[in-house]
XYZ file of C-alpha atoms in Angstrom:
673
model
C 23.549 8.203 29.913
C 25.736 11.643 30.401
C 22.294 13.602 31.939
C 21.460 14.242 35.151
C 22.795 14.006 39.119
C 22.832 10.941 41.510
C 20.999 12.043 44.441
C 21.304 9.858 48.154
C 18.285 8.291 48.902
C 17.099 9.165 52.543
C 16.024 5.873 54.068
C 16.246 3.422 51.251
C 14.371 0.155 51.028
C 15.719 -2.565 52.871
C 19.575 -3.487 52.220
C 19.272 -3.368 48.863
C 22.739 -1.707 47.425
C 20.889 -0.860 43.976
C 18.458 1.972 45.899
C 20.811 3.530 48.151
C 21.174 6.109 45.068
C 18.623 7.714 42.637
C 19.123 9.979 39.351
C 17.719 12.853 38.732
C 17.194 14.223 35.260
C 16.102 17.615 34.435
C 13.014 19.029 34.420
C 12.450 20.644 30.947
C 10.730 19.625 27.431
C 13.276 16.787 26.402
C 13.172 12.910 26.555
C 16.454 10.198 28.068
C 16.787 7.865 27.106
C 19.106 4.478 28.151
C 20.617 2.155 24.958
C 20.292 -1.400 25.874
C 21.674 -3.651 23.670
C 19.773 -7.002 22.552
C 19.322 -9.552 20.179
C 17.121 -9.467 17.325
C 13.758 -11.579 18.064
C 15.206 -12.174 21.448
C 13.368 -12.470 23.782
C 13.670 -10.006 27.331
C 12.445 -9.250 30.981
C 13.055 -5.233 30.756
C 12.772 -3.350 33.944
C 12.747 -0.208 35.237
C 12.334 0.477 38.850
C 12.160 3.983 41.252
C 12.678 4.377 44.977
C 12.616 7.949 45.599
C 12.969 8.183 49.412
C 11.682 11.222 51.447
C 10.680 13.888 49.974
C 12.612 16.848 51.716
C 12.478 19.802 50.137
C 10.722 18.910 47.363
C 7.329 20.437 47.056
C 5.794 17.280 45.995
C 6.361 13.697 44.763
C 7.119 12.962 40.963
C 5.154 12.012 38.741
C 6.115 11.505 34.668
C 6.090 8.868 32.018
C 8.165 5.724 30.471
C 8.474 4.374 27.181
C 9.998 1.656 25.403
C 11.281 3.083 21.915
C 7.434 5.003 21.283
C 5.574 2.732 22.976
C 4.145 4.064 26.236
C 5.145 1.884 29.155
C 3.841 3.886 32.127
C 3.112 6.968 33.322
C 5.245 6.452 37.196
C 3.153 8.299 40.191
C 5.200 7.771 43.400
C 2.465 8.599 46.088
C 4.556 6.440 48.583
C 8.713 7.434 49.830
C 9.982 3.723 51.033
C 8.089 1.743 48.161
C 10.510 0.761 44.923
C 8.043 0.742 41.887
C 8.927 -1.226 39.754
C 7.319 -1.469 35.554
C 8.570 -4.449 34.132
C 7.916 -5.325 30.004
C 8.528 -8.676 28.357
C 9.490 -8.390 24.538
C 10.566 -10.349 21.685
C 13.457 -7.444 20.583
C 12.232 -6.171 17.413
C 15.872 -5.188 16.438
C 19.620 -5.123 17.861
C 19.119 -2.390 20.451
C 16.167 -0.831 22.425
C 15.835 2.552 24.033
C 14.083 3.558 28.102
C 13.159 6.557 27.995
C 11.756 8.381 30.722
C 9.726 12.035 29.590
C 7.492 14.369 30.272
C 7.052 15.765 34.044
C 4.229 16.490 35.313
C 5.088 16.917 38.683
C 8.448 17.347 40.620
C 12.128 15.655 39.164
C 11.922 12.944 37.025
C 14.444 9.794 38.034
C 15.007 6.206 37.847
C 16.871 4.426 40.483
C 17.621 0.979 38.326
C 16.903 -0.666 34.622
C 18.216 -4.277 34.483
C 17.616 -6.369 30.923
C 17.101 -10.223 31.641
C 17.131 -12.350 28.467
C 14.494 -15.470 28.645
C 14.771 -18.777 27.959
C 13.118 -19.221 24.786
C 10.467 -20.759 25.010
C 9.287 -18.750 27.899
C 6.407 -16.186 27.527
C 5.698 -16.725 23.622
C 1.983 -15.484 22.543
C 0.635 -15.139 19.080
C 0.275 -11.482 19.171
C 4.157 -10.438 19.819
C 4.480 -8.739 16.657
C 2.566 -6.415 17.659
C 2.147 -6.257 21.380
C 4.275 -6.235 24.033
C 3.523 -7.912 27.942
C 3.542 -5.650 30.612
C 3.346 -7.391 33.963
C 0.317 -6.260 36.141
C 0.770 -8.161 38.772
C 3.082 -11.406 40.239
C 1.823 -13.384 43.244
C 4.036 -16.030 45.171
C 0.649 -17.209 47.160
C 1.155 -18.914 50.985
C 5.007 -16.775 50.913
C 6.796 -17.362 54.082
C 7.611 -13.565 54.571
C 6.446 -10.611 53.147
C 9.744 -10.281 51.171
C 9.785 -10.275 47.357
C 11.678 -13.215 45.825
C 13.843 -12.875 42.555
C 17.245 -14.111 41.728
C 18.959 -16.337 42.775
C 15.779 -18.212 43.552
C 14.455 -17.085 40.253
C 16.981 -17.338 37.442
C 15.430 -15.110 35.209
C 15.366 -12.459 38.205
C 11.676 -12.142 37.957
C 9.765 -10.066 41.073
C 7.114 -12.379 43.193
C 5.649 -9.973 45.532
C 4.422 -11.341 48.706
C 0.739 -12.408 48.923
C 1.990 -10.908 52.634
C 2.540 -7.768 51.297
C -0.136 -5.146 52.591
C -0.145 -2.066 50.254
C -3.613 -0.838 49.559
C -5.375 -2.844 47.374
C -3.003 -5.857 46.792
C -4.565 -9.539 47.274
C -7.235 -8.583 50.201
C -10.472 -9.983 50.843
C -9.837 -13.576 51.060
C -11.913 -16.197 52.104
C -13.133 -17.482 55.214
C -11.487 -21.149 55.392
C -8.088 -20.450 53.971
C -5.035 -21.345 55.122
C -1.328 -21.404 54.189
C 0.863 -24.276 53.511
C 4.335 -25.347 52.715
C 6.871 -28.485 51.631
C 10.409 -28.485 51.183
C 10.606 -31.398 48.817
C 11.370 -30.760 45.457
C 8.615 -29.484 42.834
C 9.005 -30.200 38.980
C 9.086 -26.945 37.280
C 10.841 -27.404 34.058
C 7.668 -26.953 31.705
C 7.122 -23.983 29.425
C 7.763 -20.778 32.413
C 9.656 -21.813 34.756
C 8.492 -20.548 38.151
C 11.441 -20.818 40.342
C 10.617 -23.775 43.191
C 10.649 -21.588 46.309
C 7.292 -19.994 44.991
C 6.358 -23.786 43.792
C 6.644 -25.034 47.440
C 4.309 -22.281 49.139
C 0.663 -22.166 48.411
C -2.956 -21.611 49.770
C -5.829 -23.917 49.895
C -9.514 -23.168 50.500
C -10.342 -25.150 53.136
C -14.272 -24.425 52.787
C -14.768 -24.915 49.049
C -13.216 -21.258 48.197
C -10.688 -19.709 47.231
C -11.163 -16.005 45.948
C -9.125 -13.031 46.645
C -9.181 -9.399 44.420
C -6.157 -6.811 43.291
C -5.944 -3.760 41.340
C -4.323 -4.005 38.092
C -2.430 -0.669 36.940
C -3.694 0.612 33.123
C -6.881 -1.869 33.137
C -9.804 -2.264 31.963
C -7.971 -4.883 28.867
C -6.702 -7.910 27.363
C -4.407 -9.896 29.459
C -2.557 -12.632 29.700
C -2.782 -14.825 32.346
C -1.204 -17.917 34.272
C -2.377 -19.667 37.132
C 0.619 -22.138 38.791
C -0.868 -25.131 40.331
C 0.763 -27.665 41.928
C -0.188 -30.376 44.412
C 2.095 -30.328 48.099
C -0.349 -32.231 50.174
C 0.054 -36.247 49.916
C -3.758 -36.804 49.338
C -4.580 -40.065 50.599
C -6.464 -42.580 48.698
C -10.212 -41.896 48.726
C -8.846 -37.789 48.681
C -9.474 -35.966 45.932
C -9.004 -32.199 44.706
C -10.979 -30.779 41.989
C -12.163 -27.409 41.239
C -12.879 -25.498 38.938
C -12.371 -20.842 38.170
C -15.413 -19.383 38.962
C -14.418 -15.742 38.802
C -14.266 -13.897 36.268
C -16.264 -16.501 33.622
C -15.181 -16.766 30.388
C -16.753 -19.590 28.402
C -13.355 -21.234 26.850
C -11.710 -21.869 31.084
C -14.365 -21.801 33.397
C -15.992 -25.128 32.282
C -12.672 -26.595 32.646
C -11.914 -28.712 35.867
C -8.960 -28.333 37.530
C -7.503 -32.228 38.703
C -4.166 -30.832 39.973
C -2.028 -34.260 40.300
C -4.020 -35.265 37.360
C -3.737 -32.824 35.266
C 0.811 -32.503 35.889
C 0.403 -36.544 35.938
C 1.560 -37.127 39.773
C 1.865 -34.859 42.794
C 4.852 -32.175 43.299
C 4.674 -31.478 39.704
C 3.922 -28.326 37.918
C 0.292 -27.520 36.200
C 1.098 -23.868 34.068
C -2.336 -23.049 32.263
C -2.249 -20.027 30.821
C -5.350 -17.757 29.617
C -3.765 -16.577 26.486
C -6.374 -13.744 25.351
C -8.913 -12.867 28.453
C -10.679 -9.405 29.421
C -9.829 -8.037 32.648
C -11.190 -5.456 34.756
C -9.291 -3.051 36.690
C -10.470 -4.464 40.048
C -9.841 -8.136 38.939
C -11.890 -10.649 41.423
C -11.033 -13.944 41.327
C -12.052 -17.314 42.602
C -11.617 -21.178 42.170
C -14.141 -23.505 44.101
C -14.384 -27.345 44.869
C -16.381 -29.530 42.169
C -19.644 -31.674 44.204
C -17.399 -34.981 43.838
C -14.228 -33.158 45.068
C -12.527 -34.220 48.808
C -10.751 -31.301 49.166
C -10.430 -26.962 48.907
C -9.181 -25.447 45.895
C -4.871 -25.063 46.226
C -2.824 -21.945 44.489
C 0.799 -21.815 44.361
C 0.828 -18.077 42.605
C -0.559 -16.320 39.500
C 0.602 -13.708 37.529
C -1.105 -11.538 34.711
C 0.418 -9.397 31.861
C -1.521 -6.561 29.832
C -1.258 -6.809 26.029
C 0.419 -3.469 25.341
C 0.136 -2.085 21.550
C 3.366 -1.584 19.994
C 3.642 2.333 18.967
C 5.382 2.731 15.342
C 8.764 4.315 15.482
C 9.967 7.267 12.727
C 10.122 5.642 9.289
C 13.010 4.095 9.502
C 14.417 6.218 5.808
C 14.032 9.575 7.513
C 16.503 7.951 10.628
C 18.922 7.018 8.611
C 19.129 10.952 7.197
C 19.395 12.130 10.993
C 22.046 9.473 12.213
C 24.118 10.444 8.508
C 23.887 13.916 9.320
C 24.661 13.665 12.833
C 28.075 11.463 12.488
C 29.552 14.504 10.568
C 29.275 16.775 12.837
C 31.995 17.425 15.452
C 29.690 18.687 18.052
C 28.771 16.313 20.835
C 25.615 17.441 22.522
C 22.758 17.557 20.091
C 24.090 14.728 18.451
C 23.758 12.936 21.899
C 20.315 12.654 21.577
C 18.758 9.513 22.230
C 15.704 7.627 21.501
C 13.340 7.492 18.631
C 13.511 10.452 17.361
C 10.207 11.708 17.219
C 8.477 10.088 20.200
C 7.808 10.659 23.107
C 9.153 14.621 22.021
C 11.108 15.805 18.745
C 14.867 15.762 19.263
C 15.160 19.653 19.041
C 16.061 20.265 15.633
C 13.677 17.702 14.044
C 10.129 18.430 13.521
C 7.594 15.424 13.334
C 4.642 14.473 11.036
C 1.949 13.873 13.128
C 1.227 9.965 10.989
C 1.541 6.713 11.477
C 4.533 6.143 11.357
C 5.702 9.526 11.835
C 8.091 11.250 9.175
C 10.026 14.396 10.032
C 9.102 17.162 8.297
C 11.835 19.688 9.442
C 15.513 19.404 10.073
C 16.892 22.488 11.378
C 20.656 22.166 11.764
C 21.865 26.016 11.014
C 25.404 26.308 12.365
C 26.224 22.924 13.882
C 29.819 22.556 12.593
C 28.776 20.104 9.971
C 31.317 19.079 7.416
C 31.394 16.687 4.407
C 28.748 16.195 1.953
C 25.009 15.529 2.451
C 23.682 12.660 2.740
C 22.643 10.803 -0.580
C 19.907 9.397 1.508
C 18.261 12.621 1.731
C 16.350 11.691 -1.258
C 13.829 9.653 0.354
C 12.707 12.246 2.915
C 9.534 12.699 1.218
C 7.669 14.272 4.350
C 10.456 17.015 4.675
C 8.595 20.740 4.116
C 12.494 22.613 5.919
C 15.447 21.928 5.016
C 18.118 24.459 6.989
C 21.554 23.466 7.004
C 23.367 27.021 6.597
C 26.417 27.912 8.192
C 28.258 25.070 8.412
C 31.204 23.791 5.660
C 29.590 21.675 3.900
C 30.870 20.306 0.528
C 30.237 18.468 -2.960
C 27.232 18.890 -5.027
C 23.732 18.761 -4.352
C 21.959 15.267 -3.589
C 19.011 13.914 -5.535
C 15.976 16.515 -3.940
C 13.894 15.554 -7.290
C 10.675 13.322 -5.287
C 11.022 16.257 -1.694
C 7.692 17.438 -3.489
C 6.736 18.850 -0.020
C 9.420 20.789 0.392
C 9.056 24.727 0.785
C 12.347 26.567 2.247
C 15.797 25.191 1.729
C 18.790 27.453 3.792
C 21.830 25.886 2.298
C 24.005 29.476 2.189
C 27.432 30.118 4.009
C 28.810 26.490 3.250
C 31.552 25.142 0.342
C 29.382 23.781 -1.900
C 29.809 22.730 -5.618
C 28.720 21.480 -8.993
C 25.511 23.389 -10.216
C 21.784 23.595 -9.665
C 19.459 20.989 -10.809
C 16.761 22.103 -13.228
C 14.128 20.135 -11.427
C 14.757 22.668 -8.758
C 12.451 25.111 -10.701
C 10.104 22.236 -10.482
C 9.302 21.345 -7.230
C 5.259 22.095 -6.657
C 5.612 23.637 -3.334
C 9.256 25.750 -3.578
C 8.796 29.312 -1.431
C 12.413 29.806 -0.888
C 16.037 29.129 -1.720
C 18.836 29.815 -0.153
C 22.672 29.771 -1.269
C 24.273 32.843 -0.699
C 28.053 32.633 -0.449
C 28.940 28.712 -1.659
C 30.849 27.768 -5.210
C 27.774 26.595 -7.432
C 28.002 26.408 -11.317
C 26.924 27.006 -14.395
C 23.132 28.131 -15.492
C 20.423 28.913 -13.271
C 17.457 27.203 -13.920
C 15.260 29.655 -15.348
C 11.777 28.586 -13.336
C 13.422 29.834 -10.703
C 13.703 33.354 -12.100
C 9.905 33.631 -12.418
C 9.599 35.745 -9.239
C 7.513 32.308 -7.725
C 10.765 31.243 -5.658
C 12.166 34.176 -3.304
C 16.030 32.869 -4.873
C 19.006 34.164 -3.585
C 22.542 33.148 -4.574
C 24.410 36.153 -3.885
C 28.441 35.306 -4.311
C 28.663 32.241 -6.492
C 30.632 33.730 -9.239
C 30.987 30.977 -11.163
C 26.765 30.767 -11.286
C 24.807 33.324 -13.423
C 21.769 33.587 -15.404
C 20.801 32.256 -18.740
C 23.155 34.558 -21.482
C 20.799 36.773 -23.450
C 21.919 34.862 -27.164
C 21.240 31.845 -25.766
C 17.358 33.430 -24.769
C 17.293 34.339 -28.432
C 18.743 31.486 -29.926
C 16.206 29.695 -27.998
C 13.766 31.779 -28.224
C 13.961 31.642 -32.446
C 14.296 27.954 -32.306
C 10.893 27.626 -30.547
C 9.234 30.081 -32.768
C 10.794 28.323 -36.006
C 9.659 25.042 -34.625
C 6.407 26.878 -34.005
C 6.059 27.879 -37.029
C 6.851 24.454 -39.072
C 4.492 23.172 -36.997
C 1.967 25.280 -38.361
C 2.731 25.329 -42.113
C 2.725 20.937 -42.002
C -0.592 21.232 -40.300
C -1.737 23.436 -43.140
C 0.008 21.561 -45.972
C -1.791 18.600 -45.131
C -5.292 19.460 -44.063
C -4.675 21.014 -48.200
C -4.252 18.196 -49.477
C -7.208 16.359 -47.535
C -9.208 19.385 -48.793
C -7.649 18.960 -52.695
C -8.394 15.226 -52.596
C -12.509 15.675 -51.170
C -12.260 18.093 -54.268
C -11.186 15.934 -57.112
C -13.208 13.246 -56.430
C -16.534 15.114 -56.065
C -14.876 16.402 -59.782
C -14.832 13.178 -60.849
C -18.263 11.985 -59.066
C -19.600 14.850 -60.645
C -18.608 14.081 -64.246
C -20.078 10.442 -64.081
C -23.326 11.208 -62.790
C -23.249 14.107 -66.348
C -22.591 10.979 -68.048
C -24.619 9.297 -66.283
C -27.485 12.132 -67.334
C -26.061 11.987 -70.983
C -26.329 8.178 -70.701
C -30.102 8.023 -69.307
C -31.208 10.418 -72.146
C -29.894 8.525 -75.121
C -31.366 5.216 -73.492
C -34.955 6.348 -72.624
C -37.080 4.530 -73.282
C -40.616 6.150 -74.866
C -43.162 3.668 -72.891
C -41.504 3.393 -69.704
C -41.375 5.975 -66.882
C -38.601 6.406 -64.659
C -36.196 8.023 -62.305
C -32.845 8.199 -61.002
C -31.654 9.771 -57.639
C -27.903 10.764 -58.067
C -26.070 8.238 -55.618
C -29.781 7.112 -53.871
C -29.901 3.943 -55.932
C -33.692 4.587 -56.628
C -35.373 4.126 -59.433
C -38.785 3.341 -60.620
C -39.680 -0.505 -61.004
C -38.097 -2.189 -63.944
C -35.264 0.319 -65.017
C -32.161 -0.160 -64.325
C -29.942 2.389 -62.609
C -26.292 4.185 -61.944
C -24.325 2.616 -59.978
C -20.686 4.169 -58.356
C -17.775 2.598 -59.086
C -16.610 2.297 -55.649
C -19.872 0.644 -54.216
C -19.077 -2.044 -57.531
C -15.564 -1.903 -55.592
C -16.423 -2.994 -52.714
C -19.251 -5.258 -53.368
C -16.459 -7.593 -55.351
C -13.953 -7.072 -53.067
C -11.915 -4.893 -55.940
C -13.317 -7.874 -58.706
C -11.723 -10.628 -56.745
C -13.724 -13.125 -57.961
C -14.435 -14.208 -61.383
C -17.305 -16.089 -62.725
C -16.889 -15.874 -66.756
C -15.816 -13.848 -69.499
C -17.660 -13.268 -72.929
C -17.172 -11.248 -75.825
C -17.898 -8.177 -73.928
C -15.773 -9.064 -71.148
C -15.205 -10.589 -67.986
C -17.684 -10.882 -65.487
C -16.929 -10.896 -61.576
C -19.503 -12.401 -58.702
C -20.420 -9.575 -55.718
C -23.286 -8.807 -53.084
C -24.665 -5.162 -52.575
C -25.031 -3.500 -49.050
C -28.670 -4.433 -49.544
C -27.503 -7.752 -49.718
C -28.639 -8.793 -52.445
C -26.094 -11.027 -55.056
C -25.378 -10.373 -58.310
C -22.842 -10.118 -61.509
C -20.708 -7.013 -62.587
C -19.602 -7.456 -66.511
C -16.555 -5.119 -67.312
C -16.416 -4.415 -70.995
C -13.102 -5.221 -71.986
C -12.162 -2.353 -74.671
C -13.398 1.433 -74.769
C -13.522 1.617 -78.290
C -16.144 3.338 -80.151
C -18.388 0.363 -80.977
C -17.919 -1.620 -78.026
C -18.847 2.126 -76.520
C -22.141 1.794 -78.442
C -22.468 -1.442 -77.798
C -22.937 -0.671 -74.252
C -25.540 2.022 -74.868
C -27.509 -0.053 -76.437
C -27.181 -3.496 -74.374
C -28.066 -0.351 -71.497
C -31.143 1.164 -73.528
C -32.546 -2.622 -74.633
C -32.492 -4.291 -71.354
C -33.867 -1.511 -69.555
C -37.032 -2.288 -71.506
C -36.855 -5.785 -71.716
C -38.344 -8.103 -68.657
C -38.929 -11.536 -68.780
C -38.803 -14.523 -66.646
C -36.191 -16.273 -69.434
C -33.889 -13.185 -69.008
C -31.276 -12.366 -66.570
C -32.709 -8.831 -65.158
C -30.227 -6.005 -65.497
C -29.925 -4.292 -62.024
C -27.636 -1.090 -62.889
C -24.654 0.017 -64.750
C -21.763 2.331 -64.275
C -19.677 4.316 -66.730
C -17.037 5.911 -64.721
C -13.033 6.526 -64.735
C -13.534 4.966 -67.869
C -15.254 2.013 -66.804
C -18.108 0.520 -68.382
C -19.975 -2.001 -66.383
C -22.638 -3.853 -66.685
C -24.532 -5.224 -63.019
C -27.290 -8.219 -63.317
C -28.524 -10.143 -60.836
C -26.998 -13.512 -60.384
C -28.230 -17.029 -61.797
C -27.018 -19.731 -58.944
C -28.378 -22.550 -62.404
C -25.467 -21.956 -64.269
C -24.638 -19.821 -67.765
C -26.329 -20.194 -71.014
C -23.481 -22.205 -72.024
C -24.405 -24.767 -69.639
C -28.058 -25.057 -70.355
C -27.615 -24.645 -74.220
C -25.083 -27.521 -73.994
C -24.790 -29.507 -70.691
C -22.382 -29.430 -67.688
C -21.498 -31.947 -65.564
C -24.435 -30.244 -62.778
C -26.634 -29.502 -65.860
C -28.602 -31.182 -68.367
C -29.527 -29.277 -71.621
C -32.396 -27.513 -72.645
C -35.019 -29.562 -74.384
C -35.770 -28.063 -78.294
C -39.389 -27.201 -77.285
C -38.628 -25.184 -73.801
C -36.027 -23.481 -76.082
C -38.759 -22.315 -79.166
C -41.094 -21.814 -75.763
C -37.846 -19.171 -74.581
C -37.550 -17.597 -77.953
C -40.908 -16.440 -78.941
C -42.297 -15.257 -75.504
C -38.957 -13.314 -75.507
C -39.769 -11.664 -79.689
C -43.333 -10.756 -77.867
C -41.081 -8.418 -76.060
C -39.284 -6.940 -78.562
C -42.106 -6.246 -80.488
C -43.942 -4.225 -78.356
C -45.099 -0.947 -79.492
């Protein structure tokens, strides 16, 4: 970071070289960021420290915000000039770098003393939630410490800061129970387990000689969900009859408080680390905790160290496709001030030349780079910025054609004037639904202007593009004539098709009318004197015992276009059929239409309409239509007359007495007056 200035610290803390100066940052609405290189998915300890020193002529101590990428890390509030405020975050790196940013000062001047990045062992601080949460360290306390100085590297190879329980700052490790004593050892402690606490921390401890060990301390930014570690090592040599057993009494957690801690047993021996972790517990701002010995224990509880971290929700960074466009734009400029912006483009405060949405993740809605010495082509990745509403790239040295912007449906204002852009204006520019202004003056665009840009709905400025022109009158006239012609042809085609349909219906109606007239003529010529009947055209209703006219289409449907032939006689072929009401019929078609056949047809209709006998097949109806003469009989399932007279495979012939009876009965009908 090149911003800000280095300031000598008055009355620095101890002899630490890094606290003798601080970097003061400008008081404005910008953010100031440090970029740290990481290995993706590797766990790190990130630490920022702040020691202001004497207030001097300043009116008040600083108060400002600290961010890690887009995640609010902490609000740094300086209350004590001599105190070093340390902010630690344990992360699994989300990418190949992270940004630590300072911004948003409320009082005083924002500043920083140190910024550190420490890689951790692969097993350390693994959680089930690290895809979505960082671990913000709230407390790391070394109990039984020999001095009030914090312990860190080289005693801790990972340079964690272990605060001494002798540090008497306000609300930090207070309220110790009576009977609490401090113990230590010089023997080595086996700590190579999971979190690797330093041996020097595990060589000291506190013991509740009266059966209780309790403390109270404040946790910054709590209440919250947390991960807590308790570090135990039996550093006293126990006698044969001595035992040390205890439980966590406060705060009470159902999953943890009922477990009995027996350090030597849990750790498989003395001078060996036992580190139970409380994976996801809710803790208050004021944490009061206590361990109490069990009834069968001879010794009180022991504690070497604790570590408490808050689950800090990882905030969404700006949509990566938008960031790619911004980086591409920065790469084609020679200027340095605005191209040096660091951190997330939108969070916690946006870069000066962009405007962002309030969505999750944030999207870029405006790019304002007028006169920023941009050289080259507009990045093609621009097509992915679907949330973009304003694009200001005027007054630069941009060349080449416009990139595809057909998907930028939210685009309202576009300023591209005073560049060196070439190529044609895409036709979709006039179809962008929200476009209000398009400025392309003083470029080298060519070809025709999309007509939609000239309707007046869009403020369109295009002066000084010599080879860009409106659509010619001749071309417009040709397109008008072509469009009109196509419309007229379409109308004529519709009218022609309608005429064909009407003509076909009319011919069918005339044909049916003629058929009904023939049927009426036939019925008039064949009407029996003693039989009253009436026929409704097409309705298939008749008085009892009278054959009726059946239209040809209905017979075609009933016989499936006369596909099943069941017999043949002198009159013609006979086909099987089934009427709409389910009645089975035998349909006889006259073989030819000569005059004597026609007379035979008329005679048969007239005769069979009057005769009804249980031994004669009843005539159901007839049809005389389109040169067809058809008789429709009830279908008989027991075979033909020939089968009954001469016999067949399935039928035996009628005896002579039965034949005589049938003939006699039929003759009576013919003789009726």
